[in-house]
Amino acid sequence: MLEQSRRVAVFSGAGLSAESGVATFRDPGPDALWSRFDPTELASPEGFAADPERVVAWYNWRRGRLAAVQPNPAHRALAAQTRLIQITQNVDSLLEQAGASADRVYHLHGSIMRDRCHNAACDHVETVDLRNPPPLRPCPRCGAYLRPAVVWFGEALPQDVWRQAESLCRQLDCLLVVGTSATVYPAAGLIEIARAAGSRVVVVDPNPGVAGGQADLALAGAAGDVLPALLEGLDLDSGS
Ligand code: NAD
Ligand code: ZN
């Protein structure tokens, strides 16, 4: 299917980074973040309003864990396809660390590598040192709190990134879906958008679940095992 496809893109989720040691959100195991924490308290504007210090402390804990991990063979196999666009829900930068060019990685849910101003009218952004992330602090420009530059529950996706991803998914021959439970919308809707526009869907996930149900082919395995073998010898292109 991939060999026959002129235009391919990747749509990835937390499972892509699982083998690097980054906990996913919704796996059944005890490590999954949402089985240990309440998402509405830690990843929502309401949670931030109620206790901004707790929210920042939780993100800084996740940042510390990210500082200690490396890209895995799945990130490297994807990054080696230099003409491929990587649409990801991940807020880490492991694809870029594996060599993917930053302008080929569309971060639908923002980046944990930066803080931004919580005031929507202010565009102040700061890069954060993952090893030494700063505590809760006010924006130097407007005085509102700075916060992780990620998309929280109830917030809109960055519109420019979303529009690019959506328009790409309408023009594909094949969408390669890696390690996502496909339950968080609107991101998960990209699979339906691609299918409706005639694209094939190939899923790589040890537990293909919802995405597997929408797939032409589901490869039930870990991304770090499947992707290097699957992509070896291919030169995939997103055509844009
Ligand atoms: P999810 O936790 O809901 O689903 C993870 C999926 O990965 C599951 O289908 C699981 O079977 C699969 N998986 C587990 N191990 C795998 C492996 N080795 N190889 C391939 N697949 C594997 O994650 P999601 O669908 O990305 O949820 C969306 C939300 O999670 C997003 O908002 C995203 O920002 C956030 N998130 C990001 C990170 C990160 O940036 N690394 C980590 C956790 C959660
Ligand atoms: Zn500000």
PDB file of C-alpha atoms and ligand atoms in Angstrom:
ATOM      1  CA  MET A   1       0.000   0.000   0.000  1.00  0.00           C
ATOM      2  CA  LEU A   2       2.768   2.445   0.889  1.00  0.00           C
ATOM      3  CA  GLU A   3       4.755   1.679  -2.239  1.00  0.00           C
ATOM      4  CA  GLN A   4       1.712   2.363  -4.369  1.00  0.00           C
ATOM      5  CA  SER A   5       0.968   5.675  -2.644  1.00  0.00           C
ATOM      6  CA  ARG A   6       2.132   8.928  -4.145  1.00  0.00           C
ATOM      7  CA  ARG A   7       1.190  11.025  -1.127  1.00  0.00           C
ATOM      8  CA  VAL A   8       1.619   9.692   2.387  1.00  0.00           C
ATOM      9  CA  ALA A   9       1.511  11.365   5.795  1.00  0.00           C
ATOM     10  CA  VAL A  10       1.917  10.127   9.346  1.00  0.00           C
ATOM     11  CA  PHE A  11      -0.513  10.779  12.188  1.00  0.00           C
ATOM     12  CA  SER A  12       0.997   9.828  15.536  1.00  0.00           C
ATOM     13  CA  GLY A  13       0.058   9.795  19.197  1.00  0.00           C
ATOM     14  CA  ALA A  14       1.573   9.030  22.554  1.00  0.00           C
ATOM     15  CA  GLY A  15       2.308   5.403  21.578  1.00  0.00           C
ATOM     16  CA  LEU A  16       5.088   6.637  19.265  1.00  0.00           C
ATOM     17  CA  SER A  17       7.030   7.847  22.297  1.00  0.00           C
ATOM     18  CA  ALA A  18       6.068   4.973  24.616  1.00  0.00           C
ATOM     19  CA  GLU A  19       9.221   2.964  23.882  1.00  0.00           C
ATOM     20  CA  SER A  20      11.324   6.006  24.769  1.00  0.00           C
ATOM     21  CA  GLY A  21       9.885   5.687  28.263  1.00  0.00           C
ATOM     22  CA  VAL A  22       7.284   8.472  27.969  1.00  0.00           C
ATOM     23  CA  ALA A  23       4.007   7.424  29.585  1.00  0.00           C
ATOM     24  CA  THR A  24       0.919   7.388  27.333  1.00  0.00           C
ATOM     25  CA  PHE A  25      -2.418   8.762  28.466  1.00  0.00           C
ATOM     26  CA  ARG A  26      -4.839   5.920  28.001  1.00  0.00           C
ATOM     27  CA  ASP A  27      -3.108   2.556  28.052  1.00  0.00           C
ATOM     28  CA  PRO A  28      -4.550   0.066  30.521  1.00  0.00           C
ATOM     29  CA  GLY A  29      -1.232  -0.167  32.424  1.00  0.00           C
ATOM     30  CA  PRO A  30      -0.520   1.547  35.749  1.00  0.00           C
ATOM     31  CA  ASP A  31       1.813   4.087  34.089  1.00  0.00           C
ATOM     32  CA  ALA A  32      -0.824   5.704  31.868  1.00  0.00           C
ATOM     33  CA  LEU A  33      -1.063   9.325  32.915  1.00  0.00           C
ATOM     34  CA  TRP A  34      -4.846   9.568  33.062  1.00  0.00           C
ATOM     35  CA  SER A  35      -5.162   6.539  35.307  1.00  0.00           C
ATOM     36  CA  ARG A  36      -3.021   8.366  37.865  1.00  0.00           C
ATOM     37  CA  PHE A  37      -4.131  11.978  37.426  1.00  0.00           C
ATOM     38  CA  ASP A  38      -7.361  13.806  36.752  1.00  0.00           C
ATOM     39  CA  PRO A  39      -7.135  15.510  33.343  1.00  0.00           C
ATOM     40  CA  THR A  40      -9.648  18.180  34.223  1.00  0.00           C
ATOM     41  CA  GLU A  41      -7.474  19.304  37.144  1.00  0.00           C
ATOM     42  CA  LEU A  42      -4.150  19.258  35.315  1.00  0.00           C
ATOM     43  CA  ALA A  43      -4.835  19.946  31.658  1.00  0.00           C
ATOM     44  CA  SER A  44      -7.686  22.414  31.432  1.00  0.00           C
ATOM     45  CA  PRO A  45      -8.134  26.175  31.751  1.00  0.00           C
ATOM     46  CA  GLU A  46     -10.381  25.520  34.775  1.00  0.00           C
ATOM     47  CA  GLY A  47      -7.698  23.451  36.483  1.00  0.00           C
ATOM     48  CA  PHE A  48      -5.159  26.195  35.828  1.00  0.00           C
ATOM     49  CA  ALA A  49      -7.481  28.848  37.225  1.00  0.00           C
ATOM     50  CA  ALA A  50      -8.108  26.750  40.347  1.00  0.00           C
ATOM     51  CA  ASP A  51      -4.451  25.923  41.085  1.00  0.00           C
ATOM     52  CA  PRO A  52      -1.885  27.244  38.589  1.00  0.00           C
ATOM     53  CA  GLU A  53       1.061  26.147  40.739  1.00  0.00           C
ATOM     54  CA  ARG A  54      -0.090  22.527  40.750  1.00  0.00           C
ATOM     55  CA  VAL A  55      -0.548  22.540  36.969  1.00  0.00           C
ATOM     56  CA  VAL A  56       2.915  24.004  36.341  1.00  0.00           C
ATOM     57  CA  ALA A  57       4.474  21.585  38.839  1.00  0.00           C
ATOM     58  CA  TRP A  58       2.901  18.632  36.998  1.00  0.00           C
ATOM     59  CA  TYR A  59       4.153  19.830  33.616  1.00  0.00           C
ATOM     60  CA  ASN A  60       7.588  20.473  35.077  1.00  0.00           C
ATOM     61  CA  TRP A  61       7.616  16.893  36.395  1.00  0.00           C
ATOM     62  CA  ARG A  62       6.780  15.657  32.881  1.00  0.00           C
ATOM     63  CA  ARG A  63       9.497  17.948  31.467  1.00  0.00           C
ATOM     64  CA  GLY A  64      12.057  16.442  33.813  1.00  0.00           C
ATOM     65  CA  ARG A  65      11.119  12.956  32.587  1.00  0.00           C
ATOM     66  CA  LEU A  66      11.357  14.092  28.945  1.00  0.00           C
ATOM     67  CA  ALA A  67      14.807  15.590  29.520  1.00  0.00           C
ATOM     68  CA  ALA A  68      16.025  12.101  30.371  1.00  0.00           C
ATOM     69  CA  VAL A  69      14.677  10.203  27.323  1.00  0.00           C
ATOM     70  CA  GLN A  70      15.902   9.651  23.764  1.00  0.00           C
ATOM     71  CA  PRO A  71      14.174   9.095  20.427  1.00  0.00           C
ATOM     72  CA  ASN A  72      13.457   5.404  19.788  1.00  0.00           C
ATOM     73  CA  PRO A  73      13.796   3.390  16.545  1.00  0.00           C
ATOM     74  CA  ALA A  74      10.265   4.420  15.493  1.00  0.00           C
ATOM     75  CA  HIS A  75      11.105   8.135  15.683  1.00  0.00           C
ATOM     76  CA  ARG A  76      14.306   7.475  13.740  1.00  0.00           C
ATOM     77  CA  ALA A  77      12.572   5.424  11.038  1.00  0.00           C
ATOM     78  CA  LEU A  78       9.980   8.172  10.537  1.00  0.00           C
ATOM     79  CA  ALA A  79      12.515  11.006  10.635  1.00  0.00           C
ATOM     80  CA  ALA A  80      14.598   9.242   7.971  1.00  0.00           C
ATOM     81  CA  GLN A  81      11.679   9.753   5.547  1.00  0.00           C
ATOM     82  CA  THR A  82      12.676  13.356   5.015  1.00  0.00           C
ATOM     83  CA  ARG A  83       9.891  14.238   2.541  1.00  0.00           C
ATOM     84  CA  LEU A  84       7.170  12.968   4.847  1.00  0.00           C
ATOM     85  CA  ILE A  85       5.001  15.282   6.909  1.00  0.00           C
ATOM     86  CA  GLN A  86       4.514  14.132  10.495  1.00  0.00           C
ATOM     87  CA  ILE A  87       1.241  15.203  12.027  1.00  0.00           C
ATOM     88  CA  THR A  88       1.514  14.480  15.738  1.00  0.00           C
ATOM     89  CA  GLN A  89      -0.517  14.877  18.888  1.00  0.00           C
ATOM     90  CA  ASN A  90       2.680  14.592  20.890  1.00  0.00           C
ATOM     91  CA  VAL A  91       3.987  17.624  22.720  1.00  0.00           C
ATOM     92  CA  ASP A  92       7.514  16.226  22.999  1.00  0.00           C
ATOM     93  CA  SER A  93      10.178  16.961  20.358  1.00  0.00           C
ATOM     94  CA  LEU A  94      11.472  13.419  19.895  1.00  0.00           C
ATOM     95  CA  LEU A  95      10.779  13.389  16.138  1.00  0.00           C
ATOM     96  CA  GLU A  96      12.861  16.555  15.738  1.00  0.00           C
ATOM     97  CA  GLN A  97      15.556  15.094  18.019  1.00  0.00           C
ATOM     98  CA  ALA A  98      15.616  12.067  15.706  1.00  0.00           C
ATOM     99  CA  GLY A  99      16.383  14.399  12.807  1.00  0.00           C
ATOM    100  CA  ALA A 100      12.980  15.381  11.404  1.00  0.00           C
ATOM    101  CA  SER A 101      12.979  18.918  10.124  1.00  0.00           C
ATOM    102  CA  ALA A 102      10.877  21.168  12.385  1.00  0.00           C
ATOM    103  CA  ASP A 103       8.811  22.495   9.474  1.00  0.00           C
ATOM    104  CA  ARG A 104       7.756  18.922   8.574  1.00  0.00           C
ATOM    105  CA  VAL A 105       6.372  18.189  12.066  1.00  0.00           C
ATOM    106  CA  TYR A 106       2.881  19.547  12.716  1.00  0.00           C
ATOM    107  CA  HIS A 107       2.265  19.668  16.474  1.00  0.00           C
ATOM    108  CA  LEU A 108      -1.523  19.675  16.749  1.00  0.00           C
ATOM    109  CA  HIS A 109      -1.424  19.906  20.546  1.00  0.00           C
ATOM    110  CA  GLY A 110       1.431  22.360  20.921  1.00  0.00           C
ATOM    111  CA  SER A 111       4.799  21.857  22.576  1.00  0.00           C
ATOM    112  CA  ILE A 112       5.885  21.201  26.132  1.00  0.00           C
ATOM    113  CA  MET A 113       9.300  22.686  25.222  1.00  0.00           C
ATOM    114  CA  ARG A 114       7.884  26.206  25.481  1.00  0.00           C
ATOM    115  CA  ASP A 115       5.808  28.373  27.801  1.00  0.00           C
ATOM    116  CA  ARG A 116       3.390  30.927  26.464  1.00  0.00           C
ATOM    117  CA  CYS A 117       1.284  33.674  27.946  1.00  0.00           C
ATOM    118  CA  HIS A 118      -2.131  32.528  29.176  1.00  0.00           C
ATOM    119  CA  ASN A 119      -3.605  35.851  28.003  1.00  0.00           C
ATOM    120  CA  ALA A 120      -4.933  35.086  24.517  1.00  0.00           C
ATOM    121  CA  ALA A 121      -4.337  38.685  23.437  1.00  0.00           C
ATOM    122  CA  CYS A 122      -0.603  38.474  24.261  1.00  0.00           C
ATOM    123  CA  ASP A 123       1.788  36.443  22.087  1.00  0.00           C
ATOM    124  CA  HIS A 124       4.751  36.166  24.464  1.00  0.00           C
ATOM    125  CA  VAL A 125       6.539  32.786  24.198  1.00  0.00           C
ATOM    126  CA  GLU A 126       9.626  31.461  25.999  1.00  0.00           C
ATOM    127  CA  THR A 127      11.719  28.338  25.386  1.00  0.00           C
ATOM    128  CA  VAL A 128      12.044  26.227  28.525  1.00  0.00           C
ATOM    129  CA  ASP A 129      15.088  24.270  29.704  1.00  0.00           C
ATOM    130  CA  LEU A 130      13.602  20.810  30.355  1.00  0.00           C
ATOM    131  CA  ARG A 131      16.308  20.026  32.905  1.00  0.00           C
ATOM    132  CA  ASN A 132      15.593  23.145  34.868  1.00  0.00           C
ATOM    133  CA  PRO A 133      12.054  24.319  34.074  1.00  0.00           C
ATOM    134  CA  PRO A 134      11.022  27.570  35.722  1.00  0.00           C
ATOM    135  CA  PRO A 135       8.200  27.708  38.292  1.00  0.00           C
ATOM    136  CA  LEU A 136       4.923  29.579  37.830  1.00  0.00           C
ATOM    137  CA  ARG A 137       5.718  33.193  36.919  1.00  0.00           C
ATOM    138  CA  PRO A 138       4.072  36.237  35.341  1.00  0.00           C
ATOM    139  CA  CYS A 139       4.443  37.265  31.700  1.00  0.00           C
ATOM    140  CA  PRO A 140       7.093  39.991  31.385  1.00  0.00           C
ATOM    141  CA  ARG A 141       4.932  41.770  28.827  1.00  0.00           C
ATOM    142  CA  CYS A 142       1.421  41.790  30.318  1.00  0.00           C
ATOM    143  CA  GLY A 143       1.579  40.285  33.830  1.00  0.00           C
ATOM    144  CA  ALA A 144      -0.748  37.328  33.172  1.00  0.00           C
ATOM    145  CA  TYR A 145       0.628  33.884  34.059  1.00  0.00           C
ATOM    146  CA  LEU A 146       2.889  32.005  31.670  1.00  0.00           C
ATOM    147  CA  ARG A 147       1.812  28.401  31.024  1.00  0.00           C
ATOM    148  CA  PRO A 148       2.969  25.403  28.985  1.00  0.00           C
ATOM    149  CA  ALA A 149       2.408  26.007  25.258  1.00  0.00           C
ATOM    150  CA  VAL A 150       0.211  22.921  24.931  1.00  0.00           C
ATOM    151  CA  VAL A 151      -3.458  22.555  24.057  1.00  0.00           C
ATOM    152  CA  TRP A 152      -5.651  21.746  27.055  1.00  0.00           C
ATOM    153  CA  PHE A 153      -9.041  20.059  27.168  1.00  0.00           C
ATOM    154  CA  GLY A 154     -11.633  22.578  26.083  1.00  0.00           C
ATOM    155  CA  GLU A 155      -9.135  24.696  24.133  1.00  0.00           C
ATOM    156  CA  ALA A 156      -8.973  25.176  20.372  1.00  0.00           C
ATOM    157  CA  LEU A 157      -6.131  23.703  18.343  1.00  0.00           C
ATOM    158  CA  PRO A 158      -3.633  26.160  16.819  1.00  0.00           C
ATOM    159  CA  GLN A 159      -5.642  27.106  13.751  1.00  0.00           C
ATOM    160  CA  ASP A 160      -2.806  27.402  11.227  1.00  0.00           C
ATOM    161  CA  VAL A 161      -1.437  23.953  12.120  1.00  0.00           C
ATOM    162  CA  TRP A 162      -4.906  22.390  12.102  1.00  0.00           C
ATOM    163  CA  ARG A 163      -5.778  23.871   8.699  1.00  0.00           C
ATOM    164  CA  GLN A 164      -2.539  22.591   7.163  1.00  0.00           C
ATOM    165  CA  ALA A 165      -3.070  19.111   8.618  1.00  0.00           C
ATOM    166  CA  GLU A 166      -6.686  18.958   7.510  1.00  0.00           C
ATOM    167  CA  SER A 167      -5.953  20.088   3.979  1.00  0.00           C
ATOM    168  CA  LEU A 168      -3.080  17.595   3.675  1.00  0.00           C
ATOM    169  CA  CYS A 169      -5.332  14.745   4.868  1.00  0.00           C
ATOM    170  CA  ARG A 170      -7.806  15.555   2.082  1.00  0.00           C
ATOM    171  CA  GLN A 171      -5.125  14.865  -0.546  1.00  0.00           C
ATOM    172  CA  LEU A 172      -3.521  11.631   0.603  1.00  0.00           C
ATOM    173  CA  ASP A 173      -3.220   8.180  -0.889  1.00  0.00           C
ATOM    174  CA  CYS A 174      -2.270   6.699   2.471  1.00  0.00           C
ATOM    175  CA  LEU A 175      -2.306   7.862   6.091  1.00  0.00           C
ATOM    176  CA  LEU A 176       0.037   5.974   8.405  1.00  0.00           C
ATOM    177  CA  VAL A 177      -1.446   6.116  11.918  1.00  0.00           C
ATOM    178  CA  VAL A 178       0.952   5.317  14.764  1.00  0.00           C
ATOM    179  CA  GLY A 179       0.217   4.840  18.463  1.00  0.00           C
ATOM    180  CA  THR A 180      -2.941   6.798  19.029  1.00  0.00           C
ATOM    181  CA  SER A 181      -6.140   5.768  20.789  1.00  0.00           C
ATOM    182  CA  ALA A 182      -7.932   8.014  18.236  1.00  0.00           C
ATOM    183  CA  THR A 183     -10.307   9.263  20.911  1.00  0.00           C
ATOM    184  CA  VAL A 184      -9.256  12.909  21.310  1.00  0.00           C
ATOM    185  CA  TYR A 185     -11.104  15.225  18.904  1.00  0.00           C
ATOM    186  CA  PRO A 186     -10.743  17.117  16.657  1.00  0.00           C
ATOM    187  CA  ALA A 187      -7.306  15.507  16.093  1.00  0.00           C
ATOM    188  CA  ALA A 188      -8.685  11.972  15.741  1.00  0.00           C
ATOM    189  CA  GLY A 189     -11.074  13.254  13.074  1.00  0.00           C
ATOM    190  CA  LEU A 190      -8.130  13.459  10.667  1.00  0.00           C
ATOM    191  CA  ILE A 191      -8.425   9.703  10.119  1.00  0.00           C
ATOM    192  CA  GLU A 192     -12.064  10.081   9.037  1.00  0.00           C
ATOM    193  CA  ILE A 193     -11.229  13.119   6.901  1.00  0.00           C
ATOM    194  CA  ALA A 194      -8.502  11.190   5.073  1.00  0.00           C
ATOM    195  CA  ARG A 195     -10.729   8.141   4.561  1.00  0.00           C
ATOM    196  CA  ALA A 196     -13.640  10.205   3.305  1.00  0.00           C
ATOM    197  CA  ALA A 197     -11.296  11.784   0.754  1.00  0.00           C
ATOM    198  CA  GLY A 198     -10.256   8.362  -0.540  1.00  0.00           C
ATOM    199  CA  SER A 199      -7.055   7.709   1.405  1.00  0.00           C
ATOM    200  CA  ARG A 200      -6.094   4.317   2.665  1.00  0.00           C
ATOM    201  CA  VAL A 201      -5.325   4.017   6.372  1.00  0.00           C
ATOM    202  CA  VAL A 202      -2.574   1.832   7.846  1.00  0.00           C
ATOM    203  CA  VAL A 203      -2.396   1.589  11.642  1.00  0.00           C
ATOM    204  CA  VAL A 204       0.621   0.559  13.720  1.00  0.00           C
ATOM    205  CA  ASP A 205      -0.318  -0.061  17.353  1.00  0.00           C
ATOM    206  CA  PRO A 206       0.019  -3.100  19.645  1.00  0.00           C
ATOM    207  CA  ASN A 207      -3.619  -2.531  20.527  1.00  0.00           C
ATOM    208  CA  PRO A 208      -5.151  -1.069  17.341  1.00  0.00           C
ATOM    209  CA  GLY A 209      -8.511  -0.292  19.001  1.00  0.00           C
ATOM    210  CA  VAL A 210     -10.548   2.567  17.556  1.00  0.00           C
ATOM    211  CA  ALA A 211      -8.008   3.485  14.883  1.00  0.00           C
ATOM    212  CA  GLY A 212      -7.755  -0.171  13.895  1.00  0.00           C
ATOM    213  CA  GLY A 213     -11.494  -0.214  13.251  1.00  0.00           C
ATOM    214  CA  GLN A 214     -11.031   2.562  10.669  1.00  0.00           C
ATOM    215  CA  ALA A 215      -8.011   0.982   9.006  1.00  0.00           C
ATOM    216  CA  ASP A 216      -7.515  -0.838   5.718  1.00  0.00           C
ATOM    217  CA  LEU A 217      -4.654  -2.601   7.439  1.00  0.00           C
ATOM    218  CA  ALA A 218      -3.755  -2.778  11.126  1.00  0.00           C
ATOM    219  CA  LEU A 219      -0.272  -3.941  12.081  1.00  0.00           C
ATOM    220  CA  ALA A 220      -0.568  -5.030  15.699  1.00  0.00           C
ATOM    221  CA  GLY A 221       2.878  -4.382  17.112  1.00  0.00           C
ATOM    222  CA  ALA A 222       5.099  -1.871  18.840  1.00  0.00           C
ATOM    223  CA  ALA A 223       6.075   1.103  16.672  1.00  0.00           C
ATOM    224  CA  GLY A 224       9.775   0.567  17.388  1.00  0.00           C
ATOM    225  CA  ASP A 225       9.583  -2.972  15.990  1.00  0.00           C
ATOM    226  CA  VAL A 226       7.183  -2.409  13.097  1.00  0.00           C
ATOM    227  CA  LEU A 227       8.206   0.941  11.601  1.00  0.00           C
ATOM    228  CA  PRO A 228      11.906   0.291  10.923  1.00  0.00           C
ATOM    229  CA  ALA A 229      10.977  -2.918   9.080  1.00  0.00           C
ATOM    230  CA  LEU A 230       7.995  -1.380   7.301  1.00  0.00           C
ATOM    231  CA  LEU A 231       9.795   1.745   6.069  1.00  0.00           C
ATOM    232  CA  GLU A 232      13.145   0.178   5.171  1.00  0.00           C
ATOM    233  CA  GLY A 233      13.881   0.810   1.503  1.00  0.00           C
ATOM    234  CA  LEU A 234      10.910   3.164   1.012  1.00  0.00           C
ATOM    235  CA  ASP A 235      11.162   6.834   0.097  1.00  0.00           C
ATOM    236  CA  LEU A 236       7.791   8.247   1.050  1.00  0.00           C
ATOM    237  CA  ASP A 237       6.590  11.704   0.136  1.00  0.00           C
ATOM    238  CA  SER A 238       3.755  13.912   1.369  1.00  0.00           C
ATOM    239  CA  GLY A 239       3.819  15.812  -1.895  1.00  0.00           C
ATOM    240  CA  SER A 240       3.976  19.262  -0.355  1.00  0.00           C
TER     241      SER A 240
HETATM  242  P1  NAD B   1      -3.277   7.665  24.150  1.00  0.00           P
HETATM  243  O1  NAD B   1      -2.509   7.491  25.413  1.00  0.00           O
HETATM  244  O2  NAD B   1      -4.707   7.957  24.232  1.00  0.00           O
HETATM  245  O3  NAD B   1      -3.108   6.332  23.282  1.00  0.00           O
HETATM  246  C1  NAD B   1      -1.858   5.700  23.167  1.00  0.00           C
HETATM  247  C2  NAD B   1      -1.914   4.660  22.078  1.00  0.00           C
HETATM  248  O4  NAD B   1      -0.591   4.188  21.871  1.00  0.00           O
HETATM  249  C3  NAD B   1      -2.780   3.443  22.416  1.00  0.00           C
HETATM  250  O5  NAD B   1      -3.590   3.105  21.292  1.00  0.00           O
HETATM  251  C4  NAD B   1      -1.738   2.334  22.667  1.00  0.00           C
HETATM  252  O6  NAD B   1      -2.206   1.046  22.304  1.00  0.00           O
HETATM  253  C5  NAD B   1      -0.622   2.795  21.765  1.00  0.00           C
HETATM  254  N1  NAD B   1       0.712   2.279  22.098  1.00  0.00           N
HETATM  255  C6  NAD B   1       1.233   1.960  23.309  1.00  0.00           C
HETATM  256  N2  NAD B   1       2.499   1.530  23.177  1.00  0.00           N
HETATM  257  C7  NAD B   1       2.795   1.592  21.849  1.00  0.00           C
HETATM  258  C8  NAD B   1       3.952   1.275  21.078  1.00  0.00           C
HETATM  259  N3  NAD B   1       5.071   0.814  21.651  1.00  0.00           N
HETATM  260  N4  NAD B   1       3.897   1.461  19.735  1.00  0.00           N
HETATM  261  C9  NAD B   1       2.775   1.922  19.134  1.00  0.00           C
HETATM  262  N5  NAD B   1       1.656   2.219  19.812  1.00  0.00           N
HETATM  263  C10 NAD B   1       1.663   2.064  21.156  1.00  0.00           C
HETATM  264  O7  NAD B   1      -2.499   8.737  23.292  1.00  0.00           O
HETATM  265  P2  NAD B   1      -3.032   9.715  22.172  1.00  0.00           P
HETATM  266  O8  NAD B   1      -3.961   9.041  21.262  1.00  0.00           O
HETATM  267  O9  NAD B   1      -1.843  10.424  21.644  1.00  0.00           O
HETATM  268  O10 NAD B   1      -3.866  10.717  23.084  1.00  0.00           O
HETATM  269  C11 NAD B   1      -3.948  11.903  22.718  1.00  0.00           C
HETATM  270  C12 NAD B   1      -3.322  12.873  23.771  1.00  0.00           C
HETATM  271  O11 NAD B   1      -2.194  12.393  24.507  1.00  0.00           O
HETATM  272  C13 NAD B   1      -2.799  14.016  23.045  1.00  0.00           C
HETATM  273  O12 NAD B   1      -3.438  15.153  23.532  1.00  0.00           O
HETATM  274  C14 NAD B   1      -1.300  14.109  23.325  1.00  0.00           C
HETATM  275  O13 NAD B   1      -0.940  15.458  23.331  1.00  0.00           O
HETATM  276  C15 NAD B   1      -1.212  13.452  24.626  1.00  0.00           C
HETATM  277  N6  NAD B   1       0.075  12.868  25.069  1.00  0.00           N
HETATM  278  C16 NAD B   1       1.289  13.188  24.506  1.00  0.00           C
HETATM  279  C17 NAD B   1       2.463  12.577  24.948  1.00  0.00           C
HETATM  280  C18 NAD B   1       3.776  12.953  24.291  1.00  0.00           C
HETATM  281  O14 NAD B   1       3.918  14.067  23.815  1.00  0.00           O
HETATM  282  N7  NAD B   1       4.757  12.035  24.236  1.00  0.00           N
HETATM  283  C19 NAD B   1       2.425  11.640  25.991  1.00  0.00           C
HETATM  284  C20 NAD B   1       1.163  11.339  26.568  1.00  0.00           C
HETATM  285  C21 NAD B   1       0.011  11.946  26.074  1.00  0.00           C
HETATM  286 ZN    ZN B   2       1.517  38.238  28.280  1.00  0.00          ZN
END
